[in-house]
Coordinates of C-alpha atoms (C1' of nucleotides) in Angstrom, one line a residue:
Chain D
M1 CA 65.6 61.2 -11.2
L2 CA 64.7 58.0 -13.1
H3 CA 62.6 59.0 -16.1
T4 CA 61.4 56.0 -17.9
D5 CA 62.0 57.0 -21.5
C6 CA 62.8 53.6 -23.0
G7 CA 64.8 55.3 -25.6
P8 CA 63.5 54.0 -28.9
R9 CA 66.8 52.4 -30.1
D10 CA 65.3 52.8 -33.5
D11 CA 67.0 49.8 -35.1
E12 CA 66.2 47.3 -32.4
N13 CA 63.3 48.2 -30.3
R14 CA 60.2 47.3 -32.3
Y15 CA 58.3 47.1 -29.1
R16 CA 55.2 49.1 -30.1
L17 CA 54.8 47.4 -33.4
A18 CA 54.9 43.9 -32.0
V19 CA 52.1 44.8 -29.5
G20 CA 49.6 44.9 -32.3
G21 CA 47.2 42.2 -31.3
W22 CA 47.8 42.4 -27.6
R23 CA 44.6 44.1 -26.8
E24 CA 42.7 41.2 -28.3
Q25 CA 44.8 38.7 -26.4
V26 CA 43.7 40.5 -23.2
E27 CA 40.1 40.4 -24.2
T28 CA 40.3 36.7 -24.8
G29 CA 42.3 36.1 -21.7
L30 CA 39.7 37.8 -19.5
V31 CA 36.8 36.1 -21.1
S32 CA 38.3 32.6 -20.9
A33 CA 39.0 33.2 -17.2
G34 CA 35.4 34.0 -16.7
L35 CA 36.1 37.7 -15.9
R36 CA 34.2 40.8 -17.0
R37 CA 35.4 43.8 -19.0
G38 CA 34.8 46.7 -16.8
G39 CA 35.8 50.3 -17.5
A40 CA 39.0 50.3 -15.4
R41 CA 40.3 47.2 -17.1
R42 CA 39.6 48.5 -20.5
A43 CA 41.2 51.9 -19.7
V44 CA 44.4 50.4 -18.3
V45 CA 44.8 48.0 -21.2
E46 CA 44.2 50.6 -23.8
Y47 CA 46.7 52.9 -22.1
L48 CA 49.4 50.3 -21.8
A49 CA 48.9 49.2 -25.4
R50 CA 49.7 52.8 -26.5
Q51 CA 53.0 53.0 -24.6
D52 CA 56.4 52.2 -26.0
C53 CA 57.9 51.2 -22.7
C54 CA 56.9 50.0 -19.2
R55 CA 54.9 52.3 -17.0
S56 CA 54.3 52.5 -13.2
A57 CA 50.8 52.3 -11.7
Q58 CA 51.0 55.9 -10.8
E59 CA 52.1 56.9 -14.3
I60 CA 49.2 55.0 -15.8
H61 CA 46.8 56.6 -13.3
E62 CA 48.1 60.0 -14.1
G63 CA 48.2 59.4 -17.9
L64 CA 44.5 58.4 -17.8
R65 CA 43.5 61.3 -15.7
E66 CA 45.2 63.7 -18.1
A67 CA 43.3 62.0 -20.9
G68 CA 40.1 62.7 -19.0
V69 CA 39.6 59.1 -18.0
R70 CA 38.6 58.7 -14.3
V71 CA 39.9 55.5 -12.8
G72 CA 40.7 55.0 -9.2
I73 CA 44.4 54.3 -8.4
A74 CA 43.3 51.2 -6.5
S75 CA 41.7 49.8 -9.6
V76 CA 44.8 50.5 -11.6
Y77 CA 46.7 48.3 -9.1
R78 CA 44.0 45.7 -9.2
V79 CA 44.0 45.5 -12.9
L80 CA 47.8 45.3 -13.1
D81 CA 47.8 42.5 -10.5
L82 CA 45.2 40.6 -12.4
L83 CA 46.9 40.9 -15.7
A84 CA 50.2 39.9 -14.3
E85 CA 48.6 36.8 -12.8
L86 CA 47.1 36.0 -16.2
R87 CA 50.5 36.6 -17.8
L88 CA 49.2 39.4 -19.9
V89 CA 51.6 42.0 -18.5
Q90 CA 55.1 41.7 -17.3
R91 CA 56.0 43.3 -14.1
V92 CA 59.4 45.0 -14.2
D93 CA 61.4 46.3 -11.3
F94 CA 64.4 48.7 -11.6
G95 CA 65.1 48.7 -7.9
D96 CA 63.8 52.2 -7.3
G97 CA 60.9 51.2 -5.2
T98 CA 58.3 51.4 -8.0
A99 CA 57.0 48.5 -10.0
R100 CA 56.5 49.0 -13.7
Y101 CA 54.4 47.0 -16.1
E102 CA 54.4 46.4 -19.8
P103 CA 52.4 44.2 -22.3
L104 CA 53.5 40.6 -22.5
E105 CA 53.1 38.8 -25.8
A106 CA 51.4 35.5 -25.8
D107 CA 54.3 33.9 -27.6
G108 CA 56.6 34.7 -24.8
H109 CA 58.6 37.1 -26.9
H110 CA 60.0 39.7 -24.6
H111 CA 62.9 42.0 -23.8
H112 CA 64.9 43.3 -20.9
H113 CA 66.2 46.7 -19.8
V114 CA 69.3 48.8 -19.2
V115 CA 69.0 51.8 -17.0
C116 CA 71.5 54.7 -17.1
R117 CA 72.8 55.5 -13.6
D118 CA 73.3 59.1 -14.6
C119 CA 70.5 60.3 -16.7
G120 CA 67.9 57.6 -15.9
R121 CA 67.4 56.7 -19.5
V122 CA 65.9 53.3 -20.0
E123 CA 66.5 51.2 -23.0
A124 CA 65.0 47.8 -23.9
F125 CA 67.1 45.1 -25.5
E126 CA 66.6 41.5 -26.7
D127 CA 69.2 38.8 -26.7
A128 CA 68.7 35.2 -27.7
R129 CA 71.8 33.9 -26.1
L130 CA 70.7 35.5 -22.8
E131 CA 67.3 33.7 -23.0
D132 CA 68.9 30.4 -23.8
T133 CA 71.3 30.7 -20.9
L134 CA 68.6 31.4 -18.5
V135 CA 66.6 28.4 -19.6
D136 CA 69.7 26.3 -19.1
V137 CA 70.3 27.7 -15.7
A138 CA 66.7 27.1 -14.6
E139 CA 66.9 23.5 -15.9
R140 CA 70.1 22.9 -14.1
L141 CA 68.6 24.0 -10.8
G142 CA 65.5 22.0 -11.3
Y143 CA 63.1 24.9 -11.6
A144 CA 60.2 25.2 -14.0
M145 CA 60.9 28.8 -14.9
E146 CA 57.9 30.9 -15.4
T147 CA 59.4 34.4 -15.7
H148 CA 62.7 36.1 -15.2
E149 CA 63.9 39.6 -15.0
V150 CA 67.2 41.1 -16.1
V151 CA 68.2 44.7 -15.4
L152 CA 71.5 46.2 -16.3
H153 CA 72.7 49.4 -14.6
G154 CA 75.5 51.6 -15.9
A155 CA 76.4 54.8 -17.8
C156 CA 74.9 55.1 -21.3
G157 CA 77.0 56.2 -24.2
T158 CA 75.9 59.8 -24.0
C159 CA 76.7 60.2 -20.3
R160 CA 80.0 58.4 -20.7
S161 CA 81.3 60.9 -23.2
E162 CA 79.8 63.9 -21.3
A163 CA 81.4 63.0 -18.0
P164 CA 84.6 61.1 -18.6
A165 CA 85.2 60.6 -14.9
Chain O
M1 CA 54.8 34.5 1.7
L2 CA 58.3 35.0 0.5
H3 CA 60.7 33.7 3.0
T4 CA 64.2 34.4 2.1
D5 CA 65.8 31.1 2.9
C6 CA 68.5 31.0 0.2
G7 CA 68.5 27.2 0.3
P8 CA 72.1 26.2 0.8
R9 CA 72.4 24.2 -2.4
D10 CA 75.2 22.4 -0.6
D11 CA 77.3 21.6 -3.7
E12 CA 77.2 25.0 -5.3
N13 CA 76.5 27.8 -2.9
R14 CA 79.7 28.5 -1.2
Y15 CA 78.5 31.9 -0.4
R16 CA 79.4 32.0 3.3
L17 CA 82.9 30.6 2.8
A18 CA 83.8 33.1 0.2
V19 CA 82.8 36.0 2.3
G20 CA 85.8 35.4 4.6
G21 CA 87.6 38.7 4.2
W22 CA 84.7 40.8 3.4
R23 CA 84.6 42.5 6.8
E24 CA 88.1 43.7 6.3
Q25 CA 87.3 44.9 2.8
V26 CA 84.6 47.1 4.3
E27 CA 86.9 48.5 6.9
T28 CA 89.4 49.4 4.3
G29 CA 86.7 50.8 2.0
L30 CA 85.4 53.1 4.7
V31 CA 88.8 54.3 5.8
S32 CA 90.0 55.1 2.3
A33 CA 86.7 57.0 1.7
G34 CA 87.5 59.1 4.7
L35 CA 84.6 57.7 6.6
R36 CA 84.3 56.7 10.2
R37 CA 83.5 53.4 11.8
G38 CA 80.5 54.1 14.0
G39 CA 78.4 51.5 15.9
A40 CA 75.6 51.2 13.4
R41 CA 78.0 50.6 10.6
R42 CA 79.9 47.9 12.5
A43 CA 76.7 46.2 13.6
V44 CA 75.2 46.0 10.2
V45 CA 78.4 44.8 8.6
E46 CA 78.9 42.1 11.2
Y47 CA 75.4 41.0 10.8
L48 CA 75.5 40.8 7.1
A49 CA 78.8 38.9 7.2
R50 CA 77.1 36.2 9.3
Q51 CA 74.2 35.6 6.8
D52 CA 74.2 33.0 4.1
C53 CA 71.8 35.0 1.9
C54 CA 70.6 38.5 1.2
R55 CA 68.5 40.2 3.9
S56 CA 66.2 43.2 4.0
A57 CA 66.7 46.3 6.1
Q58 CA 63.9 45.3 8.3
E59 CA 65.3 41.8 8.8
I60 CA 68.7 43.2 9.7
H61 CA 67.1 45.6 12.1
E62 CA 65.1 42.8 13.7
G63 CA 68.0 40.4 13.8
L64 CA 70.2 42.9 15.5
R65 CA 67.5 43.7 18.0
E66 CA 67.1 40.1 18.9
A67 CA 70.8 39.9 19.4
G68 CA 70.5 42.8 21.8
V69 CA 72.1 45.3 19.5
R70 CA 70.2 48.6 19.4
V71 CA 70.4 50.3 16.1
G72 CA 67.9 52.7 14.6
I73 CA 66.1 51.5 11.5
A74 CA 67.1 54.7 9.8
S75 CA 70.7 54.0 10.4
V76 CA 70.3 50.5 8.9
Y77 CA 69.0 52.1 5.8
R78 CA 71.8 54.7 5.8
V79 CA 74.5 52.1 6.2
L80 CA 73.1 50.0 3.5
D81 CA 72.9 52.9 1.1
L82 CA 76.4 53.9 1.9
L83 CA 77.8 50.4 1.4
A84 CA 75.9 50.0 -1.8
E85 CA 77.4 53.2 -3.1
L86 CA 80.8 52.0 -2.2
R87 CA 80.1 48.7 -3.9
L88 CA 80.5 46.8 -0.7
V89 CA 77.1 45.3 -0.8
Q90 CA 74.8 44.3 -3.6
R91 CA 71.2 45.4 -3.6
V92 CA 68.8 42.7 -4.7
D93 CA 65.2 43.1 -5.6
F94 CA 62.8 40.2 -6.0
G95 CA 59.9 42.4 -7.0
D96 CA 58.0 42.0 -3.7
G97 CA 58.4 45.6 -2.6
T98 CA 61.4 45.0 -0.4
A99 CA 65.0 45.6 -1.1
R100 CA 67.5 43.0 0.1
Y101 CA 71.3 43.3 0.5
E102 CA 74.2 41.0 0.6
P103 CA 78.0 41.3 0.8
L104 CA 79.7 42.0 -2.5
E105 CA 83.2 40.7 -3.0
A106 CA 85.9 43.1 -4.1
D107 CA 86.8 40.8 -7.1
G108 CA 83.3 41.3 -8.5
H109 CA 82.6 37.6 -8.0
H110 CA 78.9 37.3 -7.4
H111 CA 75.7 35.3 -8.0
H112 CA 72.0 35.7 -8.8
H113 CA 68.8 34.3 -7.5
V114 CA 65.9 32.0 -8.3
V115 CA 62.7 32.4 -6.3
C116 CA 60.1 29.7 -6.0
R117 CA 56.7 31.0 -6.8
D118 CA 55.0 28.5 -4.5
C119 CA 57.1 28.1 -1.4
G120 CA 59.1 31.3 -1.6
R121 CA 62.4 29.5 -1.3
V122 CA 65.3 31.4 -2.7
E123 CA 68.4 29.9 -4.1
A124 CA 71.6 31.5 -5.3
F125 CA 73.4 30.4 -8.5
E126 CA 76.4 31.4 -10.5
D127 CA 76.8 31.1 -14.2
A128 CA 79.8 32.2 -16.2
R129 CA 78.1 32.2 -19.5
L130 CA 75.4 34.4 -18.1
E131 CA 78.0 36.9 -16.9
D132 CA 79.7 36.9 -20.3
T133 CA 76.5 37.4 -22.1
L134 CA 75.6 40.4 -20.1
V135 CA 78.9 42.0 -20.6
D136 CA 78.5 41.5 -24.4
V137 CA 75.0 43.0 -24.3
A138 CA 76.1 46.1 -22.4
E139 CA 78.9 46.6 -24.8
R140 CA 76.7 46.2 -27.8
L141 CA 74.4 48.9 -26.3
G142 CA 77.3 51.2 -25.5
Y143 CA 76.8 51.1 -21.8
A144 CA 79.6 51.0 -19.2
M145 CA 77.9 48.4 -17.1
E146 CA 78.3 48.8 -13.4
T147 CA 76.0 46.3 -11.9
H148 CA 73.2 44.0 -13.1
E149 CA 70.5 41.9 -11.5
V150 CA 69.0 38.7 -12.7
V151 CA 66.0 37.1 -10.9
L152 CA 64.4 33.9 -12.1
H153 CA 60.8 33.0 -10.9
G154 CA 59.3 29.6 -11.1
A155 CA 58.4 26.4 -9.3
C156 CA 61.3 24.6 -7.5
G157 CA 61.8 20.9 -7.8
T158 CA 60.0 20.1 -4.6
C159 CA 57.0 22.2 -5.4
R160 CA 56.8 20.8 -8.9
S161 CA 56.6 17.2 -7.7
E162 CA 54.2 18.1 -4.8
A163 CA 51.7 19.9 -7.0
P164 CA 51.8 18.4 -10.5
A165 CA 49.2 20.9 -11.8
Chain Z
dT1 C1' 18.8 40.1 -10.8
dT2 C1' 23.2 38.9 -8.8
dG3 C1' 27.7 38.5 -8.4
dT4 C1' 31.6 41.2 -10.2
dT5 C1' 34.0 45.7 -10.5
dT6 C1' 35.0 50.0 -9.1
dG7 C1' 36.1 54.3 -6.3
dC8 C1' 37.1 56.4 -2.2
dA9 C1' 39.3 56.7 1.9
dA10 C1' 41.8 54.7 5.3
dA11 C1' 45.4 51.5 6.5
dC12 C1' 49.9 49.5 5.7
dC13 C1' 54.8 49.0 4.8
dT14 C1' 59.0 50.3 3.4
dT15 C1' 62.1 53.9 3.0
dT16 C1' 63.6 58.9 3.7
dT17 C1' 64.3 63.1 6.2
dG18 C1' 64.9 66.7 10.0
dC19 C1' 67.0 67.5 13.9
dA20 C1' 69.2 67.2 18.4
dC21 C1' 72.4 64.3 20.7
dG22 C1' 76.4 61.2 20.9
dT23 C1' 80.9 59.7 18.9
dT24 C1' 85.0 59.3 16.3
dA25 C1' 89.4 60.7 14.8
Chain M
dT1 C1' 86.8 70.0 19.3
dA2 C1' 84.8 69.8 15.0
dA3 C1' 82.9 67.1 11.9
dC4 C1' 80.6 63.0 11.3
dG5 C1' 77.3 59.4 12.7
dT6 C1' 73.2 57.9 15.1
dG7 C1' 68.5 57.6 17.0
dC8 C1' 63.9 59.1 17.2
dA9 C1' 59.9 60.6 15.4
dA10 C1' 57.6 62.4 11.7
dA11 C1' 56.9 62.4 6.7
dA12 C1' 56.9 60.6 2.3
dG13 C1' 55.9 57.5 -1.2
dG14 C1' 53.9 53.3 -3.2
dT15 C1' 50.6 49.6 -2.6
dT16 C1' 46.7 47.2 -0.4
dT17 C1' 42.2 46.7 1.8
dG18 C1' 37.3 47.5 3.5
dC19 C1' 33.1 48.7 2.1
dA20 C1' 29.2 50.7 -0.3
dA21 C1' 27.7 52.1 -4.8
dA22 C1' 27.9 51.1 -9.9
dC23 C1' 27.9 47.9 -13.4
dA24 C1' 28.2 43.7 -16.7
dA25 C1' 26.2 39.7 -18.1

DNA sequence: TTGTTTGCAAACCTTTTGCACGTTA
DNA sequence: TAACGTGCAAAAGGTTTGCAAACAA
């Protein structure tokens, strides 16, 4: 029902391009944390770096398997957990009972998602005012904000015109 | 680890007060949808109306059981699903693998949450600018926004001063 | 070598489903 | 009474954990 297609809103979603040096950031991050670079870690990182949208652990596992890379599903989860802790990936939750993950730039530059209730299409978006507002809110509440997640749900343009309910 | 305490930020969180007529809204909603008012539905609604923060299905089930009300866990899930579809409850997801639910006012008035990474404390907040921004974003993307969810993660004031890492 | 990573399989938890029984209108 | 709602138990995911073997440094 919910296919994660992160529609490449051509003009705005430069997701893939920006992830250029992410793989190196991960290498550095692991090393400076005194961790090793095993096969599962490398595989998951390389897989994620190639995606243009967030992916679930199962999707990553499946994707690797199809590419002939054998990695245990448990390892996929462990790698994602680790990377999330090191702030190298962002965990995203659309509320469908599955966690998704995507590369997180070192400079904190990131985006959020809109999910179409009808077709399940997922699009990424960025909004400076949104970011500013959230910083203000956290400050007002006295929180040292580390991450935040924003998910919009609604009918996308296509579904709206197809089913003018 | 994550205890849902929705700290009653006394000055701002008027959650409970505002939910005054929610029970009636639910009654009306059910009737006008041609649905019946069975025991499980009533029990879950009354339980939720008494809470000052969102609750998971398991918490609701447990809470009812402790109060001597016998309701099957499956019914709790079914009722929550139904109410969410009717827009009578809001589903909230903190990314810990458990969905939480809370009453949703008919006028669309609602709030969002901040979760403390250290103590798990949850606080609710409202912000008009945030709401406006999200409406603008959805419009810009061509989506007919139906709901949205914002969750902030970070260290709360208390934890910040206790552990000045 | 030696502690870290990994894979497998089993365990866990939350959520969903099938079905017979109970209830509402 | 006829359709709808509920409870129970089993099933279905997704995610975590224990442990022994494989591996990186």
